[in-house]
PDB file of C-alpha atoms in Angstrom:
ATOM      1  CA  UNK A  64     -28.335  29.157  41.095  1.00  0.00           C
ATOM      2  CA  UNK A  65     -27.027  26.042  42.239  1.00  0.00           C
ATOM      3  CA  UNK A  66     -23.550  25.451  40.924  1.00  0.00           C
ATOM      4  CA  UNK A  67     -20.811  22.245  40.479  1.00  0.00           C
ATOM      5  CA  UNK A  68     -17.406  23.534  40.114  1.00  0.00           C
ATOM      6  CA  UNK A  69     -13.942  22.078  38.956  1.00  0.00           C
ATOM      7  CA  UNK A  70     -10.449  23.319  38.381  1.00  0.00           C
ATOM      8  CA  UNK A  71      -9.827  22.900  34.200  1.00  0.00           C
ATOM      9  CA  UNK A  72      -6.546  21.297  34.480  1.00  0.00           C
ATOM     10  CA  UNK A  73      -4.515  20.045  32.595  1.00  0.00           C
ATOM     11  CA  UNK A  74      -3.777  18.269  35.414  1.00  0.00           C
ATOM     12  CA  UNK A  75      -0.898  15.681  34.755  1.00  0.00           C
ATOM     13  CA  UNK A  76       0.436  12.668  36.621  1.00  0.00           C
ATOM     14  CA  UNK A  77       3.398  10.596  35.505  1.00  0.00           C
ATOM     15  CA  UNK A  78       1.934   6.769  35.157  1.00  0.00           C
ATOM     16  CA  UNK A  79       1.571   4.905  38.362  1.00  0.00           C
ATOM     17  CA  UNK A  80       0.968   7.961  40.639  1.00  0.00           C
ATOM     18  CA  UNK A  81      -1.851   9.459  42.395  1.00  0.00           C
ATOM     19  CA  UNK A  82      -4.242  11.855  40.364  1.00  0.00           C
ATOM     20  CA  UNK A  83      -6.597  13.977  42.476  1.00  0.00           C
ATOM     21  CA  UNK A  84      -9.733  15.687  41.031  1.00  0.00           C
ATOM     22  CA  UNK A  85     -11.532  18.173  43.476  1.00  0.00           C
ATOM     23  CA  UNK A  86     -15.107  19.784  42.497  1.00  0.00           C
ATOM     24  CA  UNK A  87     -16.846  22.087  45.072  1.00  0.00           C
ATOM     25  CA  UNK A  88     -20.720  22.421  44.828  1.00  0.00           C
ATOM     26  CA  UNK A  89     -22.846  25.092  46.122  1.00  0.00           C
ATOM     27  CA  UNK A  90     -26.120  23.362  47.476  1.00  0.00           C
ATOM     28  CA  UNK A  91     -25.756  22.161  51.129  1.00  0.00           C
ATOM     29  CA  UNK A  92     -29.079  20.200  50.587  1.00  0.00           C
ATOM     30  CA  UNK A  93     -27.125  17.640  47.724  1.00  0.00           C
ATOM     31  CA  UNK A  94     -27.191  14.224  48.692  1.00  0.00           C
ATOM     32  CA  UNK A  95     -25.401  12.493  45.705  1.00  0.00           C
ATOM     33  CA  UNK A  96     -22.579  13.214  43.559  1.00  0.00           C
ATOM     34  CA  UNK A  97     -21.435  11.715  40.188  1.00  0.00           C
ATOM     35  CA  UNK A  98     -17.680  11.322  38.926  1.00  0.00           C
ATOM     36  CA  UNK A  99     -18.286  10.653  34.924  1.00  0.00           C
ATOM     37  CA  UNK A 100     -15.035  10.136  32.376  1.00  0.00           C
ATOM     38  CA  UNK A 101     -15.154  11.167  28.819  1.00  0.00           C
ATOM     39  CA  UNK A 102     -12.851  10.430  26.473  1.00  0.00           C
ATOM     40  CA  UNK A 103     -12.021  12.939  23.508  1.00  0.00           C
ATOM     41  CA  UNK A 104     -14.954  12.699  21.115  1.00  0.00           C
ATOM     42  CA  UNK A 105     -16.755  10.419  23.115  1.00  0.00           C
ATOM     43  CA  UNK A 106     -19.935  10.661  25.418  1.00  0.00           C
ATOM     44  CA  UNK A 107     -19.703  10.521  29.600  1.00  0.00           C
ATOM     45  CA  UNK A 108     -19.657   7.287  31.467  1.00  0.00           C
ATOM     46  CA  UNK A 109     -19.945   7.208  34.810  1.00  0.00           C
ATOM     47  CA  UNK A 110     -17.095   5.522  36.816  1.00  0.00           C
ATOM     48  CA  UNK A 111     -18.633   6.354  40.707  1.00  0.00           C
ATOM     49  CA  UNK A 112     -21.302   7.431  42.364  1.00  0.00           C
ATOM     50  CA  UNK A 113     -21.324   8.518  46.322  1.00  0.00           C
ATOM     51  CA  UNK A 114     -24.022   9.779  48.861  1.00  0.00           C
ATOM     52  CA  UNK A 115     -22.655   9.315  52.306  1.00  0.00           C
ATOM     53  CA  UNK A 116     -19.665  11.269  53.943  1.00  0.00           C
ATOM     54  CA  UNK A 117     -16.388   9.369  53.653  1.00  0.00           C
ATOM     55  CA  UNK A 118     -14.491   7.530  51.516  1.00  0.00           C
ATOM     56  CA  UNK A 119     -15.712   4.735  48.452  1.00  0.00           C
ATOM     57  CA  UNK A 120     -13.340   2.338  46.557  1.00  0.00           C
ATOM     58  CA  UNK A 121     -14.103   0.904  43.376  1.00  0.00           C
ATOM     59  CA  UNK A 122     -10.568  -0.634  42.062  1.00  0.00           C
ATOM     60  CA  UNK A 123      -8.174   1.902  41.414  1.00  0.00           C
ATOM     61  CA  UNK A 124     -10.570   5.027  41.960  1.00  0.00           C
ATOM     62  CA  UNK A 125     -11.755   6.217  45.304  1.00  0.00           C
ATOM     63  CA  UNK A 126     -14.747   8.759  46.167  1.00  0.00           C
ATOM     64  CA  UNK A 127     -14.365  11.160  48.723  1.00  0.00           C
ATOM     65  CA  UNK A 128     -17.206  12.928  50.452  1.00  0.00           C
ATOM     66  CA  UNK A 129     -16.977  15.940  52.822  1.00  0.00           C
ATOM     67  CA  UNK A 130     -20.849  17.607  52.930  1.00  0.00           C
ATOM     68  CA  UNK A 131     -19.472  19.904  55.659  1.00  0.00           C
ATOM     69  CA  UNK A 132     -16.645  21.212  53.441  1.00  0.00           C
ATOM     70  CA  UNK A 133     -19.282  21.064  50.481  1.00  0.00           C
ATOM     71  CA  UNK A 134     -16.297  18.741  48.493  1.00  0.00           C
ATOM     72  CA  UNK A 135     -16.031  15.733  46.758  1.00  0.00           C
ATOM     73  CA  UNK A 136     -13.108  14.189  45.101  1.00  0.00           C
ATOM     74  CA  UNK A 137     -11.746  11.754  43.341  1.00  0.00           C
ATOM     75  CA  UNK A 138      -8.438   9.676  43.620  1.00  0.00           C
ATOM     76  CA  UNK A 139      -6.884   7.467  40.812  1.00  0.00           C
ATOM     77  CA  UNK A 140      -4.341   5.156  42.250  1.00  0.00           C
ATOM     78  CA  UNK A 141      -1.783   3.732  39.986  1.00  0.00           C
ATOM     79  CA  UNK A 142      -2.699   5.560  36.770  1.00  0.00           C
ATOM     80  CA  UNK A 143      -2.419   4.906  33.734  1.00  0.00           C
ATOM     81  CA  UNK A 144      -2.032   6.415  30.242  1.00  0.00           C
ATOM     82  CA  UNK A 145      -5.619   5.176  29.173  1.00  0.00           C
ATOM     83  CA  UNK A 146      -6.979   7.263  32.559  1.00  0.00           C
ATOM     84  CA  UNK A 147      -6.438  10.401  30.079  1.00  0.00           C
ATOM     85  CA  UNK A 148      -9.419  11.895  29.747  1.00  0.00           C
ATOM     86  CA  UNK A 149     -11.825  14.695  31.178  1.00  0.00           C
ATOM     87  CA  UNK A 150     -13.469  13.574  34.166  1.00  0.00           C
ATOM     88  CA  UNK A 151     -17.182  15.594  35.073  1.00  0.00           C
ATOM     89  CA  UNK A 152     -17.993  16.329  38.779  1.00  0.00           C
ATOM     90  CA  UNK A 153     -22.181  16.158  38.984  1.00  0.00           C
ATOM     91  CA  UNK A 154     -24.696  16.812  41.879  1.00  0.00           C
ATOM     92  CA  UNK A 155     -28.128  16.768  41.301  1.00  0.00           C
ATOM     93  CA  UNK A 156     -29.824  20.468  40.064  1.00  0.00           C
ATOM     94  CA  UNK A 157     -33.722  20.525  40.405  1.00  0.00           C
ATOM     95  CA  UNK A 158     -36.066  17.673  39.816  1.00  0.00           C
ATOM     96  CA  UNK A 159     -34.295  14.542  38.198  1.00  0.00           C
ATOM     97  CA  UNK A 160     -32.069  17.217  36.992  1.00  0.00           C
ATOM     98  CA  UNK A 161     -27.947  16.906  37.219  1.00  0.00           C
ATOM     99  CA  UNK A 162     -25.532  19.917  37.106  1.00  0.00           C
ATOM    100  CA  UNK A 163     -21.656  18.905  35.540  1.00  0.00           C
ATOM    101  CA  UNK A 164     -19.106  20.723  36.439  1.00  0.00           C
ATOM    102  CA  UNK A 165     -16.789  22.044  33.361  1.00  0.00           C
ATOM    103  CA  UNK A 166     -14.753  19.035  33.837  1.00  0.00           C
ATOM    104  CA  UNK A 167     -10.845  18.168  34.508  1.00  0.00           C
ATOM    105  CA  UNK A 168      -8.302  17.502  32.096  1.00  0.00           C
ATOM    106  CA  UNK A 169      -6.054  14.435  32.919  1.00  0.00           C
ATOM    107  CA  UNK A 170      -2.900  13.401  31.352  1.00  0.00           C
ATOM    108  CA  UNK A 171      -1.468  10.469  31.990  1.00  0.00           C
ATOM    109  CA  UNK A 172       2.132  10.399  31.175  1.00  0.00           C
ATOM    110  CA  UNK A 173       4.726   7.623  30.822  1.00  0.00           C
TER     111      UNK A 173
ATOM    112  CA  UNK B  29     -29.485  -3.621  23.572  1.00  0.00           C
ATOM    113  CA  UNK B  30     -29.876   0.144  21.695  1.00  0.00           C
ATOM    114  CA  UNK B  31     -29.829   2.368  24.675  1.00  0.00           C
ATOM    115  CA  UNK B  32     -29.732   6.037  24.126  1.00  0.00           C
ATOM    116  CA  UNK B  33     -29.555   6.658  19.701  1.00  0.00           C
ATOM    117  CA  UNK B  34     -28.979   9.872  18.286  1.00  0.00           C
ATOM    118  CA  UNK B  35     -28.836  11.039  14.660  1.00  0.00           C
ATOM    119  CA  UNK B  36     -27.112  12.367  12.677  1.00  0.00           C
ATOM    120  CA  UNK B  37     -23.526  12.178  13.892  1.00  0.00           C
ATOM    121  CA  UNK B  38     -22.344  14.805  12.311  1.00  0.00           C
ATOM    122  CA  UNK B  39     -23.688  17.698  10.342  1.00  0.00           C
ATOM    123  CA  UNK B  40     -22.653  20.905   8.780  1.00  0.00           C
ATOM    124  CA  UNK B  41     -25.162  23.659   8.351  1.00  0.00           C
ATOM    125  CA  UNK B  42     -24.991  27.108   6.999  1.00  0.00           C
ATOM    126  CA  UNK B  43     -26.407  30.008   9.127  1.00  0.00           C
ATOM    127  CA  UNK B  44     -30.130  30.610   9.007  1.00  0.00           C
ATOM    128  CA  UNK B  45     -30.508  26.801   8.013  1.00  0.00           C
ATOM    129  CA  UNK B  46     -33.201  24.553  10.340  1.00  0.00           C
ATOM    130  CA  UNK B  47     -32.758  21.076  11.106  1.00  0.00           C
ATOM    131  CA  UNK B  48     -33.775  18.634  13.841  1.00  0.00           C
ATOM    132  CA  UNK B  49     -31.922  16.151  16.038  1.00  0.00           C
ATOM    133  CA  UNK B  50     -33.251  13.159  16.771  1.00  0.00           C
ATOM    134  CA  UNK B  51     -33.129  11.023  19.827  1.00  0.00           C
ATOM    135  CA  UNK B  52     -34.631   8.117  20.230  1.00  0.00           C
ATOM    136  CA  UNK B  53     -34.591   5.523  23.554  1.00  0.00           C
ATOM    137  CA  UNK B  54     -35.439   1.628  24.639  1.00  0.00           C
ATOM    138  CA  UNK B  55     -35.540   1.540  27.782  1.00  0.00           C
ATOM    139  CA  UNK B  56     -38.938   2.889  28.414  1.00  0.00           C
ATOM    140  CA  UNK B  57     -37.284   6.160  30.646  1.00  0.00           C
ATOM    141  CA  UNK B  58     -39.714   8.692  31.695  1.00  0.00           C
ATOM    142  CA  UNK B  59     -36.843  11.380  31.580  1.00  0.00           C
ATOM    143  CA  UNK B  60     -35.079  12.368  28.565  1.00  0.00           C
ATOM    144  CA  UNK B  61     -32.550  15.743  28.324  1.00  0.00           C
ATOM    145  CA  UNK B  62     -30.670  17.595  25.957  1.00  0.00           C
ATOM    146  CA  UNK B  63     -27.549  18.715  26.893  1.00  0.00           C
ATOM    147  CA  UNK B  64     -24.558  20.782  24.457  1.00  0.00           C
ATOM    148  CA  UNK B  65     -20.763  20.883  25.000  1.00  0.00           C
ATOM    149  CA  UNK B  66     -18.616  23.739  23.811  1.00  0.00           C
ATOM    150  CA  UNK B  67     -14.998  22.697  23.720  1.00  0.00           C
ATOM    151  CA  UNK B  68     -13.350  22.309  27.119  1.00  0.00           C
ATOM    152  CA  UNK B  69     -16.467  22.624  28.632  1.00  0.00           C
ATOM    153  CA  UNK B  70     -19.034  20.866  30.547  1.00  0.00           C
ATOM    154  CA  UNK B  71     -22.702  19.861  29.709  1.00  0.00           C
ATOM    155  CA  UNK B  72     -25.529  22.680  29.836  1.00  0.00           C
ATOM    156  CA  UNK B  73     -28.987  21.497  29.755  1.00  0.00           C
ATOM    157  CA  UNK B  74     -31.066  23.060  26.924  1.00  0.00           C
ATOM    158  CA  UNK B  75     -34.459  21.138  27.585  1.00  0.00           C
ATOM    159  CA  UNK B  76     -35.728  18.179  29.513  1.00  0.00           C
ATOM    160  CA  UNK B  77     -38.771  16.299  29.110  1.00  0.00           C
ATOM    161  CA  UNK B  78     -40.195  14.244  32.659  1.00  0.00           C
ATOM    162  CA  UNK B  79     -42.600  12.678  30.349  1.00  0.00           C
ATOM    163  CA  UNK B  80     -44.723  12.074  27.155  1.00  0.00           C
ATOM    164  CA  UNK B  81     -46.484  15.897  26.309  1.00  0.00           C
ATOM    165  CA  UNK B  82     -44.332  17.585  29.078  1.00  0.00           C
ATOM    166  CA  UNK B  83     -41.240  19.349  28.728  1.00  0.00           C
ATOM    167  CA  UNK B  84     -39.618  22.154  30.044  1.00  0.00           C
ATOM    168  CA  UNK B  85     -36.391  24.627  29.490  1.00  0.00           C
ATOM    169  CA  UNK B  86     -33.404  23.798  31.058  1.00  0.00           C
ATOM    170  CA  UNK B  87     -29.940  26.711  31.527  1.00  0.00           C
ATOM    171  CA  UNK B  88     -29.682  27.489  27.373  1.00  0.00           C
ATOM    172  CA  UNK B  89     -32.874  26.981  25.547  1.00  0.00           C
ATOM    173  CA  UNK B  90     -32.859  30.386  23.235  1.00  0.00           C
ATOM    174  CA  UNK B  91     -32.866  28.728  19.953  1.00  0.00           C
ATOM    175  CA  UNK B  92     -33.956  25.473  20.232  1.00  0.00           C
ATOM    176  CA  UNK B  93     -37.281  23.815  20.354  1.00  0.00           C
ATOM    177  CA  UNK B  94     -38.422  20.172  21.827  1.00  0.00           C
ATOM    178  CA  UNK B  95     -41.374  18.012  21.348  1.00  0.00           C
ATOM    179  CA  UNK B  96     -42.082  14.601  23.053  1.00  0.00           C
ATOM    180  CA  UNK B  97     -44.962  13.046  21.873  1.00  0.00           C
ATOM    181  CA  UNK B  98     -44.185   9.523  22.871  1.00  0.00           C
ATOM    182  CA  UNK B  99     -41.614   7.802  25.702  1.00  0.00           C
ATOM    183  CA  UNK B 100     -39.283   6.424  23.219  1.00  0.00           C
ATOM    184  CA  UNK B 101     -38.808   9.835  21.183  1.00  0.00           C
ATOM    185  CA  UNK B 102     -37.138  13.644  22.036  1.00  0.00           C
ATOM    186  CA  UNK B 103     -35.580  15.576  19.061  1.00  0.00           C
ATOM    187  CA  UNK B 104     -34.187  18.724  19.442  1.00  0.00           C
ATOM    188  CA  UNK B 105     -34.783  21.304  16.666  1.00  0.00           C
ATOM    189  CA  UNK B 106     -32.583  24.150  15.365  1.00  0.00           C
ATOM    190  CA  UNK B 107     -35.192  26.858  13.729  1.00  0.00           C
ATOM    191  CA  UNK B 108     -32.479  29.550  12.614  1.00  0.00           C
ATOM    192  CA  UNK B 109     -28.936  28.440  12.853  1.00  0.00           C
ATOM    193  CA  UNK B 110     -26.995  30.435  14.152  1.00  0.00           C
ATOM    194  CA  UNK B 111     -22.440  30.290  14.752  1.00  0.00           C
ATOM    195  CA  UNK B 112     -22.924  30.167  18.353  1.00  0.00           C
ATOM    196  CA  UNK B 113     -24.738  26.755  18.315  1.00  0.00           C
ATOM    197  CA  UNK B 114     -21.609  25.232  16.596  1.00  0.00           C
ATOM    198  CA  UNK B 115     -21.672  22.146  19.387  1.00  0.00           C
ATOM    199  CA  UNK B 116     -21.497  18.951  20.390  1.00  0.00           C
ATOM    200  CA  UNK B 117     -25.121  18.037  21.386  1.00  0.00           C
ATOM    201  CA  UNK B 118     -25.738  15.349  23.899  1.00  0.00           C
ATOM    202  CA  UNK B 119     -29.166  13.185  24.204  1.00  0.00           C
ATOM    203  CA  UNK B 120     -29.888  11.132  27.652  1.00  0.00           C
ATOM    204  CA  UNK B 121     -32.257   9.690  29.311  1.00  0.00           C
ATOM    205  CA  UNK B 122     -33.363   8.812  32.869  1.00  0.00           C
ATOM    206  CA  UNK B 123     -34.811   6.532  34.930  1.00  0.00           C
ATOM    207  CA  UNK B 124     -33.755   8.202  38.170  1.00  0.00           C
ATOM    208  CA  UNK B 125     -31.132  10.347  39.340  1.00  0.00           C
ATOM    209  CA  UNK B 126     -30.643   8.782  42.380  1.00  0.00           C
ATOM    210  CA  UNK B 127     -30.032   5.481  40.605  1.00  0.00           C
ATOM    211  CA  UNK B 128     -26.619   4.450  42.005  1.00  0.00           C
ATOM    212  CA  UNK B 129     -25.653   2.292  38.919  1.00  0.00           C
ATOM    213  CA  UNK B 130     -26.834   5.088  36.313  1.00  0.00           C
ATOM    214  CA  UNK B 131     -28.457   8.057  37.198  1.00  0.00           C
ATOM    215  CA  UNK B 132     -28.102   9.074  33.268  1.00  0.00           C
ATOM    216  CA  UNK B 133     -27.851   7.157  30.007  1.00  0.00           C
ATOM    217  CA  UNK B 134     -26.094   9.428  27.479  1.00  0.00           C
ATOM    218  CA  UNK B 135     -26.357   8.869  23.165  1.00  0.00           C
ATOM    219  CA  UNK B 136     -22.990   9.029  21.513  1.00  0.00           C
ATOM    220  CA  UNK B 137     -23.844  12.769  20.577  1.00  0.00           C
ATOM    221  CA  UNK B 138     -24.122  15.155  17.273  1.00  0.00           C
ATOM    222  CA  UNK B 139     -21.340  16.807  16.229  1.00  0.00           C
ATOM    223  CA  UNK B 140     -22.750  20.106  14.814  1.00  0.00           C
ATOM    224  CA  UNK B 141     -21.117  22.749  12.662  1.00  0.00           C
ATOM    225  CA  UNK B 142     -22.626  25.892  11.360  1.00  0.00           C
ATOM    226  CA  UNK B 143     -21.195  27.913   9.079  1.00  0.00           C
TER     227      UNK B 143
END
């Protein structure tokens, strides 16, 4: 059973620090990995994707891939109130499949 | 540009009540899932679908039934409501998963309460 896991949170970050999502995955064949945000009532979006080992930028939100460690994070810099949400780890599950993790809760304080 | 449109929105159903959702795409993806989200939870697959006539169960199926008889269309339906399928269903659909840009398009969801 190949699973995606994430700490529930609340996790919360005063505005303008650094807010650090982990997820751990069991397969040590996965090759790609999803960060999606959802707001409250709203469907997922994805904000990153990453496949190699290392670090990706996109703006304020960087990727980070360890396959060895079976880990992938993500970092908000600079956050801000409207980066509340629940953000979804995902790795892929089976054929064209994806497996989410339950997903952490981020507030954003000011 | 449509994307990924479910119906209803929201619904209310008493126990032992059937209904379907519907799901309906544009973008001519062979894939097309249902997922459901119980509060503070993440997204369990119920069924998935890699093409017109073919479908298959995904982690939660017991309950729910799927049809695809064409690209654009995969509804979900609910035979015998039951308390525990009090959700918030989610439609998507796929090109490919190991499309950088989108791997999945998701529908704004159903809000479903049974009662």
């Amino acid at each position: 059973q190949k699973e995606v896991e994430q700490n529930s949170g609340p996790l919360s970050v005063p505005e303008g620090a650094i807010a650090s999502l982990n997820c751990t995955y069991s397969d040590r064949g996965s090759q790609s990995f999803f960060w999606y945000r959802q707001y409250s009532g709203k469907s997922p979006e994805l904000i990153m994707s990453i496949y190699s080992n290392g670090d990706k930028e996109d703006g304020r939100f960087t990727a980070q891939l360890n396959k060895a460690s079976q880990y992938v994070s993500l970092l908000i810099r600079d956050s801000q109130p409207s980066d509340s949400a629940t953000y979804l780890c995902a790795a892929p599950g089976g054929y064209n499949k994806l497996i989410f993790g339950a997903g952490t809760r981020l507030a954003v304080h000011p | 540009n449509a994307g990924v449109t479910q119906t209803p929105k929201f619904r209310i159903l008493k126990i032992g009540q059937s209904m379907t959702l519907q799901c309906t795409q544009d973008m001519n993806h062979n894939y097309m899932y249902w997922y459901r989200q119980d509060p503070g939870m993440g997204l369990k697959l119920i069924y998935y679908s890699v093409g017109a006539g073919i479908t298959d169960k995904g982690e939660v199926p017991n309950g729910y039934n799927v049809s695809r008889s064409t690209t654009e269309d995969f509804p979900l339906r609910l035979e015998l409501a039951a308390p525990s399928q009090t959700s918030v269903y989610f439609c998507a659909s796929s090109y490919s998963i190991f499309d950088r840009d989108q791997p999945q398009h998701f529908g704004d969801g159903t809000r479903l309460s049974i009662l």
